[in-house]
Coordinates of N, CA, C and O in Angstrom, one line a residue:
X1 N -70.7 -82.5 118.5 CA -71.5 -81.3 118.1 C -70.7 -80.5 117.2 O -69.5 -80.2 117.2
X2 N -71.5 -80.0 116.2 CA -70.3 -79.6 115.0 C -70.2 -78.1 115.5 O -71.3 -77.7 116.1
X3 N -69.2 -77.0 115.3 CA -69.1 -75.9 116.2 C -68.7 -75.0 115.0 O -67.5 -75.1 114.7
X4 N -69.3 -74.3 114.3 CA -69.0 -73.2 113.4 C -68.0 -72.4 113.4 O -67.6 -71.7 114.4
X5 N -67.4 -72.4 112.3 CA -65.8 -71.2 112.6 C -66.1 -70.0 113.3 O -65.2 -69.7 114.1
X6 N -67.1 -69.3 113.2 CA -67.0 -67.9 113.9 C -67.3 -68.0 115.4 O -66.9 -67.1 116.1
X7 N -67.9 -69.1 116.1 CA -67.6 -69.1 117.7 C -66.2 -70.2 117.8 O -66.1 -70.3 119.0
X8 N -65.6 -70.5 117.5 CA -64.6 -71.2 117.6 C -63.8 -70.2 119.2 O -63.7 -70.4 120.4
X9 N -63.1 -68.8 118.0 CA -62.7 -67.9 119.3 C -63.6 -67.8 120.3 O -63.0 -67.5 121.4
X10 N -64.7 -67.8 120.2 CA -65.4 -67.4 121.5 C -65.4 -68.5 122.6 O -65.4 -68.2 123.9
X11 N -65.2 -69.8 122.1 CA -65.6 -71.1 122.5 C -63.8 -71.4 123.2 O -63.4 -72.0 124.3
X12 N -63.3 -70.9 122.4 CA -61.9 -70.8 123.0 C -61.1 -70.0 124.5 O -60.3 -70.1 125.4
X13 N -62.2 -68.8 123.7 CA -62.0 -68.0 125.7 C -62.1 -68.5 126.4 O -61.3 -68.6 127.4
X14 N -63.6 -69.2 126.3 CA -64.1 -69.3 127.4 C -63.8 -70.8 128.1 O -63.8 -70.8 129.4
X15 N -63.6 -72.0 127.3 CA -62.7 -72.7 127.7 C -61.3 -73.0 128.0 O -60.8 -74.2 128.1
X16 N -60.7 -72.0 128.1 CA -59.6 -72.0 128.5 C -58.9 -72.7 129.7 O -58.1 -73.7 129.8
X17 N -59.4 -71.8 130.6 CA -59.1 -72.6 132.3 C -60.2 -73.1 132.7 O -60.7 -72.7 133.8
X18 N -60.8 -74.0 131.9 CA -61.4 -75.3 132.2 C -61.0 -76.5 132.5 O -59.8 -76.5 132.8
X19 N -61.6 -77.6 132.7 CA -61.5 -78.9 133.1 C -62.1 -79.3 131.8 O -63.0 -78.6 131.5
X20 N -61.8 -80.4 131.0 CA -62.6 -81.1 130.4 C -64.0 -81.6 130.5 O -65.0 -81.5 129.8
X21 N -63.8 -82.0 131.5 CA -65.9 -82.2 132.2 C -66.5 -81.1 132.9 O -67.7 -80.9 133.2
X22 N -65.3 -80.1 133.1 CA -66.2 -78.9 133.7 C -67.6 -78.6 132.5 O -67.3 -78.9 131.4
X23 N -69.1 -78.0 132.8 CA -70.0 -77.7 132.6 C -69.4 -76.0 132.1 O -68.8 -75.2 132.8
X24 N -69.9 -75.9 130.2 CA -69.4 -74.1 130.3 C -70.3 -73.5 130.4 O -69.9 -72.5 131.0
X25 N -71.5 -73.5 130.2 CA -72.5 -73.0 130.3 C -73.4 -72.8 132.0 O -74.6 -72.7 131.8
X26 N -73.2 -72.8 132.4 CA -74.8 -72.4 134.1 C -75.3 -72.0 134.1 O -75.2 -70.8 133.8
X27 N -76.2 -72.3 134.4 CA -77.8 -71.2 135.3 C -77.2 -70.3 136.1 O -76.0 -70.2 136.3
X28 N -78.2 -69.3 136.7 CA -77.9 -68.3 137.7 C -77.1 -68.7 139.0 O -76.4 -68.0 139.8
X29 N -77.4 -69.8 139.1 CA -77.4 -70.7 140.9 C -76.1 -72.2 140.5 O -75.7 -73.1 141.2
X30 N -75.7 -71.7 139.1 CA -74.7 -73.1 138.9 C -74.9 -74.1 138.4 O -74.0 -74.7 137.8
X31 N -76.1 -74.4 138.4 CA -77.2 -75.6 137.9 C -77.2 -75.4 136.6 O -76.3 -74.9 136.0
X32 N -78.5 -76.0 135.9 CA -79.1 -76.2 134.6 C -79.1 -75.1 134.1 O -79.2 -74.2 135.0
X33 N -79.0 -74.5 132.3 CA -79.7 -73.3 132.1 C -81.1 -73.7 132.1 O -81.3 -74.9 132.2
X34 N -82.0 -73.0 132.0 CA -83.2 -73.3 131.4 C -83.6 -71.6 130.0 O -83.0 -70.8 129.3
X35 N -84.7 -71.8 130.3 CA -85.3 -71.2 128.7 C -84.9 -69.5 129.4 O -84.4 -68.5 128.9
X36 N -85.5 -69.8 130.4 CA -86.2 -68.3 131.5 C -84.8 -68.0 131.7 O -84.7 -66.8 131.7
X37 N -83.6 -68.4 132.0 CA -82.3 -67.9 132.3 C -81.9 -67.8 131.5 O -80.9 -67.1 131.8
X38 N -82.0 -68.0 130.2 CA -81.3 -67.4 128.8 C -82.0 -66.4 128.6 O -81.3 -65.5 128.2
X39 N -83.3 -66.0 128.7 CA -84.3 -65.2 128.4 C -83.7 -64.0 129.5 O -83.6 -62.9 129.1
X40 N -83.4 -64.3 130.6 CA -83.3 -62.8 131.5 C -81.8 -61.9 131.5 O -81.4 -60.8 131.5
X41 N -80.7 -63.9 131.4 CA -79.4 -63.2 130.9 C -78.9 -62.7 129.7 O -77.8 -62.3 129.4
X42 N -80.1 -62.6 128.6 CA -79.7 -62.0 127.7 C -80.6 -60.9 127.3 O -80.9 -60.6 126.1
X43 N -81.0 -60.3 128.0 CA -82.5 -59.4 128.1 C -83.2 -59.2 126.6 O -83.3 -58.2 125.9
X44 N -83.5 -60.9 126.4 CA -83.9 -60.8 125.1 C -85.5 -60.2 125.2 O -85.9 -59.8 124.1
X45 N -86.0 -60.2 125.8 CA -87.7 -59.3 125.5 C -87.2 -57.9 125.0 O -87.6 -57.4 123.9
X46 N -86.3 -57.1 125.8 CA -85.5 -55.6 125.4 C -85.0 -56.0 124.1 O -85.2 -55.1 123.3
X47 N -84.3 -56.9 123.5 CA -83.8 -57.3 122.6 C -84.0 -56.8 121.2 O -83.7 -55.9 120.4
X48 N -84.8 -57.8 121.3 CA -86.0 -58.1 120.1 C -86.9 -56.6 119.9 O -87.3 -56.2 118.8
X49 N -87.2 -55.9 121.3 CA -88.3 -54.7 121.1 C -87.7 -53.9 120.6 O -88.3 -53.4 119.6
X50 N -86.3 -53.3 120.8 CA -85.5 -52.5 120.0 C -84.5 -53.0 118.7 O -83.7 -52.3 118.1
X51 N -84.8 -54.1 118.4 CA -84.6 -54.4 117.2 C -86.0 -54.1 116.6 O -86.3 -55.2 116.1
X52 N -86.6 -53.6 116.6 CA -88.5 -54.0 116.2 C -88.5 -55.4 116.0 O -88.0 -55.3 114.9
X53 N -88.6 -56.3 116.2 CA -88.8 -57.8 115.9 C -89.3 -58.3 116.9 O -89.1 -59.4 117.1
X54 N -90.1 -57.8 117.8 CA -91.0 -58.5 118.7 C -91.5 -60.0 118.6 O -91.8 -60.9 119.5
X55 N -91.5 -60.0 117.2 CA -92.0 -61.5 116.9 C -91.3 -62.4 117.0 O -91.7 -63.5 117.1
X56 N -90.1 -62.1 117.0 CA -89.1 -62.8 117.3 C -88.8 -63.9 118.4 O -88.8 -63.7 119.6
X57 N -88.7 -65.0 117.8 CA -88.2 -66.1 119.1 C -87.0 -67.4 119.4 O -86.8 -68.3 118.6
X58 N -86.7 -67.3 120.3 CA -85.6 -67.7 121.0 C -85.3 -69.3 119.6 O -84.4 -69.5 118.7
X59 N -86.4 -70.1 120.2 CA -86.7 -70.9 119.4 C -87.0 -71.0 117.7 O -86.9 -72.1 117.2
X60 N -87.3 -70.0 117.0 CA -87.1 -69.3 115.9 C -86.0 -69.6 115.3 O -85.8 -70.4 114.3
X61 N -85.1 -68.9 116.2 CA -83.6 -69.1 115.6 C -83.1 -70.5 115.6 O -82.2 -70.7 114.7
X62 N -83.5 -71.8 116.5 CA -83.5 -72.9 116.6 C -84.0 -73.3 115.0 O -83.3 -74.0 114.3
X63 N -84.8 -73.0 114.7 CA -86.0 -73.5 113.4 C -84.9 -72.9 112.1 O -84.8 -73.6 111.1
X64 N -84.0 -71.2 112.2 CA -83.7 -71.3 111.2 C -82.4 -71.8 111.3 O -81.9 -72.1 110.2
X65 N -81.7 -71.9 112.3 CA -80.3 -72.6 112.5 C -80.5 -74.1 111.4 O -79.8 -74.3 110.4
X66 N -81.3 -74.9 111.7 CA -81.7 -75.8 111.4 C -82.1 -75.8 109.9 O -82.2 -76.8 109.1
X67 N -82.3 -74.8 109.7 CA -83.1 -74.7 107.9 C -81.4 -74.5 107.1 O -81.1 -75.1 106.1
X68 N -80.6 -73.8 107.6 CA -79.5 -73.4 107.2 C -78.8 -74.7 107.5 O -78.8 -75.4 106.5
X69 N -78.3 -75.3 108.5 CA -78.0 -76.7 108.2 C -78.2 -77.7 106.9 O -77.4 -78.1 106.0
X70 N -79.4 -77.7 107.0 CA -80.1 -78.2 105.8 C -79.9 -77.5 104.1 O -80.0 -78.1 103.0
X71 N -79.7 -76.8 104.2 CA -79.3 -75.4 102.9 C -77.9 -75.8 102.8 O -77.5 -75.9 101.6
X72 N -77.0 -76.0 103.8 CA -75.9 -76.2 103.5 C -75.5 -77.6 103.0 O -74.3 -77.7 102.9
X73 N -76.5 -79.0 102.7 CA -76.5 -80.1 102.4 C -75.9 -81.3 103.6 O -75.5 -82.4 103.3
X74 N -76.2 -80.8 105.2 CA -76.3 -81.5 106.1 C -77.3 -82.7 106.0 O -78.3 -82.3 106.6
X75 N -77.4 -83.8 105.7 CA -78.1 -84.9 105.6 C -79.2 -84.7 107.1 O -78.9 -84.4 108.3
X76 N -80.7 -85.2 106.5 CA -81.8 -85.0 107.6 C -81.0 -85.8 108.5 O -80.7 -85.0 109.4
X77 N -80.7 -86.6 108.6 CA -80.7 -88.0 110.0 C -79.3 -87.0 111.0 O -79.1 -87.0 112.2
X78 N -78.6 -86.5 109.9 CA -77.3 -86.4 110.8 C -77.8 -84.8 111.5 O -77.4 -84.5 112.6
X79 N -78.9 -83.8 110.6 CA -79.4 -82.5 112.0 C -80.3 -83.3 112.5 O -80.5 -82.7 113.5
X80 N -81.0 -84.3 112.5 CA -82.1 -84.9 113.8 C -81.4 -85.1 114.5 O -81.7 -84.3 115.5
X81 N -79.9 -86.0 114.9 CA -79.0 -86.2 115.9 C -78.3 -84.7 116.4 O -78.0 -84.5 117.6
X82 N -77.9 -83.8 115.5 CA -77.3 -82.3 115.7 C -78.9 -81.9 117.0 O -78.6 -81.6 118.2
X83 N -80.0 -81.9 116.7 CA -80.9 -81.1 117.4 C -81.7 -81.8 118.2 O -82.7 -81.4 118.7
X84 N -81.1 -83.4 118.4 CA -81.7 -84.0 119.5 C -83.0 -84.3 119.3 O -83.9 -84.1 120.2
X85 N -83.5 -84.9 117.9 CA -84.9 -85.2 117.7 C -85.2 -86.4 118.0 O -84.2 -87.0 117.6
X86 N -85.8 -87.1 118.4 CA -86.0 -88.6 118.5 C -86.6 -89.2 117.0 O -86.2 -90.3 116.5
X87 N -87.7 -88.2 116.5 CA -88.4 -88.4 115.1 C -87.6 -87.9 114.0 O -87.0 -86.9 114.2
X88 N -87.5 -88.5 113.1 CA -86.8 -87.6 112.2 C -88.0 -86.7 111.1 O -87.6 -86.0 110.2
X89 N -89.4 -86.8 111.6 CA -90.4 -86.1 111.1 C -90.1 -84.8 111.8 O -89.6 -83.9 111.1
X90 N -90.2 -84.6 112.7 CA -89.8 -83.7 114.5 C -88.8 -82.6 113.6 O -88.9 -81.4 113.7
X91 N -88.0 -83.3 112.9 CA -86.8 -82.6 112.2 C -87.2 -82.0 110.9 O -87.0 -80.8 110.6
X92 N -88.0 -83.0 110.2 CA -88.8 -81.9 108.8 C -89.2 -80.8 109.6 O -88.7 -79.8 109.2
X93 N -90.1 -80.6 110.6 CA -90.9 -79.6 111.0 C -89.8 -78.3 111.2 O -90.1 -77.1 111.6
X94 N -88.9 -78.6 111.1 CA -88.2 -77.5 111.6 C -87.3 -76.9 110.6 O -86.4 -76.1 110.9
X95 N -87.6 -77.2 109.1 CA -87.1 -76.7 107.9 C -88.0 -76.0 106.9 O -88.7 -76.7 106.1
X96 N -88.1 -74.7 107.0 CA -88.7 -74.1 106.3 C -87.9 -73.3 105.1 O -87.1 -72.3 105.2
X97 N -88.2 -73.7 104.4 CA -87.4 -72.9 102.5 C -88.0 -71.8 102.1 O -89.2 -71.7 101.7
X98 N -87.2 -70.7 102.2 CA -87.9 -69.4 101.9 C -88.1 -69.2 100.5 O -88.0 -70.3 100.0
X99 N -88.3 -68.3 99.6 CA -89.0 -67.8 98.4 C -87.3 -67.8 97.2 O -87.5 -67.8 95.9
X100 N -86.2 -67.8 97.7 CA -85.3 -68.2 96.9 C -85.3 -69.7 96.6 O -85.1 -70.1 95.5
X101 N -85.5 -70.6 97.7 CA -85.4 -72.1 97.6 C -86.3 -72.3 96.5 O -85.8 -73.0 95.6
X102 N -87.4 -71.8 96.3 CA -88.5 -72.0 95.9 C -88.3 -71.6 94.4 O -88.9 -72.2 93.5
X103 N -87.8 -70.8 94.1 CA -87.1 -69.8 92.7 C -86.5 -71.2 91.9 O -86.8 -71.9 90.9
X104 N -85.5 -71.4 93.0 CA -84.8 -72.3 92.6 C -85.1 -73.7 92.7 O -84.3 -74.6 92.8
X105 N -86.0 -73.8 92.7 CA -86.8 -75.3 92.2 C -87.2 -75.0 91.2 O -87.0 -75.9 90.3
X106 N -87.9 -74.1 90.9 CA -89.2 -73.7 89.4 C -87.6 -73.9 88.6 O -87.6 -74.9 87.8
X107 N -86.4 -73.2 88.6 CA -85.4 -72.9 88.0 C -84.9 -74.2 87.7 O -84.6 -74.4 86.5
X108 N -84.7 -75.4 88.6 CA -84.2 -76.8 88.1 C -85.0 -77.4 87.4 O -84.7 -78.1 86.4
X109 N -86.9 -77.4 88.1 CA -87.2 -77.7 87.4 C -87.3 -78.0 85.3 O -87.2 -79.0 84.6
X110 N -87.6 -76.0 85.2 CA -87.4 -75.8 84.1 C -86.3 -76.1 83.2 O -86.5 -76.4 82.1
X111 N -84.9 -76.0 83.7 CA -84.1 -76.9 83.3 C -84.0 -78.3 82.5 O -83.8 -78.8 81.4
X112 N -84.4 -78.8 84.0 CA -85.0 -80.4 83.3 C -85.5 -81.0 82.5 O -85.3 -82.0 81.8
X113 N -87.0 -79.8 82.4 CA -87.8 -80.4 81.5 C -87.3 -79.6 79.8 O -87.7 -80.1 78.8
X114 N -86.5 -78.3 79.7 CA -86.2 -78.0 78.7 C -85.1 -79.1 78.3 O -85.0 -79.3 77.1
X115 N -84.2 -79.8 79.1 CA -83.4 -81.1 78.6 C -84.1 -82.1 77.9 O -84.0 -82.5 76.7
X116 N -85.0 -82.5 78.8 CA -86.0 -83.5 78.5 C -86.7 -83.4 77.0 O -86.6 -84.3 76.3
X117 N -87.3 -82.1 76.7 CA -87.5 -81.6 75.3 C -86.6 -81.6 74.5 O -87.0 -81.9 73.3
X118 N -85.6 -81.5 74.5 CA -84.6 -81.2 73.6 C -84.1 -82.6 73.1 O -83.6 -82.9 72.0
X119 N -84.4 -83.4 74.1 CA -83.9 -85.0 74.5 C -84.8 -85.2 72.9 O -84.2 -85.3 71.9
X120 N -86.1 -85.1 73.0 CA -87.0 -85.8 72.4 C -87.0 -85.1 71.1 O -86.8 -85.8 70.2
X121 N -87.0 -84.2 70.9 CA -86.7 -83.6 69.8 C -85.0 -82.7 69.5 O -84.5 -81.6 69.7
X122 N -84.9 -83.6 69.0 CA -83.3 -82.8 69.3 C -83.0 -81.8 67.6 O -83.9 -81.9 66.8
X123 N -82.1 -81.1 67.3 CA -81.9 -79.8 66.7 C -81.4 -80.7 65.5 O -80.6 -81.6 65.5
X124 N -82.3 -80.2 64.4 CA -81.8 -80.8 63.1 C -80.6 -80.3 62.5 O -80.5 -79.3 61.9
X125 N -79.4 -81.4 62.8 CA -78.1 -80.2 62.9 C -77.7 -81.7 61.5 O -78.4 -82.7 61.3
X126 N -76.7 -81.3 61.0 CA -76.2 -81.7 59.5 C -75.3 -82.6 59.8 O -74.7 -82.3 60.7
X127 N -75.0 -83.8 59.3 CA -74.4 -85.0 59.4 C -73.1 -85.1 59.0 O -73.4 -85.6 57.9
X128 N -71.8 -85.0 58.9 CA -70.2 -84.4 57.9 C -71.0 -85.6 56.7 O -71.8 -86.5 56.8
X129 N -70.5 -85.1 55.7 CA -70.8 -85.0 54.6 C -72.3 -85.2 53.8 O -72.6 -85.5 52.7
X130 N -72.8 -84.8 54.7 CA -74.5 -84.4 54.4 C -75.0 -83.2 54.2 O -74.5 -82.5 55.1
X131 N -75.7 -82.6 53.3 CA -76.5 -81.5 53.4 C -77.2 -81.0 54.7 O -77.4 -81.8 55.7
X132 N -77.4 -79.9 54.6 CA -78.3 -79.7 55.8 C -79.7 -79.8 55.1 O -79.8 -79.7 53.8
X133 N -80.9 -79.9 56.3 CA -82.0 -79.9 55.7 C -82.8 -79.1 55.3 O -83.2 -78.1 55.9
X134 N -83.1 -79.4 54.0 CA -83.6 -77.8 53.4 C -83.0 -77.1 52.4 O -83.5 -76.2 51.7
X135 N -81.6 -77.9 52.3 CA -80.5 -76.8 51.7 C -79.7 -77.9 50.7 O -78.8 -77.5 50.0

């Protein structure tokens, strides 16, 4: 699992006086997390209402973790295995490109095709010991 420099220290506390197979994460009871025990240990409904972002969701952040993966030139196949997808379609669905991505496509495009033009008609430039044309 690839682990980002900025939890590194966090990831370091808290494994400390661990066991190698010790479990770092638990549920309330020791067990599994689930959705509803992340949701009440991190009193994310209060969360999100005082950030105003109500709309906000848990899974959200899954979708843009995932898009940023991807932004950073993580190969699809290698975040399908990062996010446990079985499909690697499963995995497109979860990359959404915001209005810079998008800038920046019109932007390479136009590049290209102003090469491409230039390709085919290229600048009537002067030959060493030729006149220029016209002159």
């Amino acid at each position: 699992m690839p682990i980002l420099n900025a939890l590194k220290p966090v990831l370091e506390r808290l494994t400390a006086d661990r066991e190698s197979n010790e479990r770092l994460l638990r549920g309330p009871r020791g067990g599994v997390l689930t959705t509803a025990s992340v949701r009440d240990a991190t009193k994310w409904d209060e969360l999100v209402t005082g950030l105003g972002l109500s709309s906000l969701t848990r899974h959200g952040l899954r979708h843009t973790g995932a898009t940023w993966f991807a932004d950073a030139g993580i190969p699809l196949h290698v975040l399908q295995r990062i996010l446990g997808h079985k499909s690697i379609e499963t995995t497109r669905g979860y990359l959404h490109p915001d209005t810079r991505h998008l800038t920046s496509a019109a932007e390479q495009a136009n590049a290209f095709l102003d090469a491409q033009e230039q390709h085919r008609h290229p600048a009537q430039t002067p030959r060493p010991g030729r006149p220029a044309p016209g002159g």
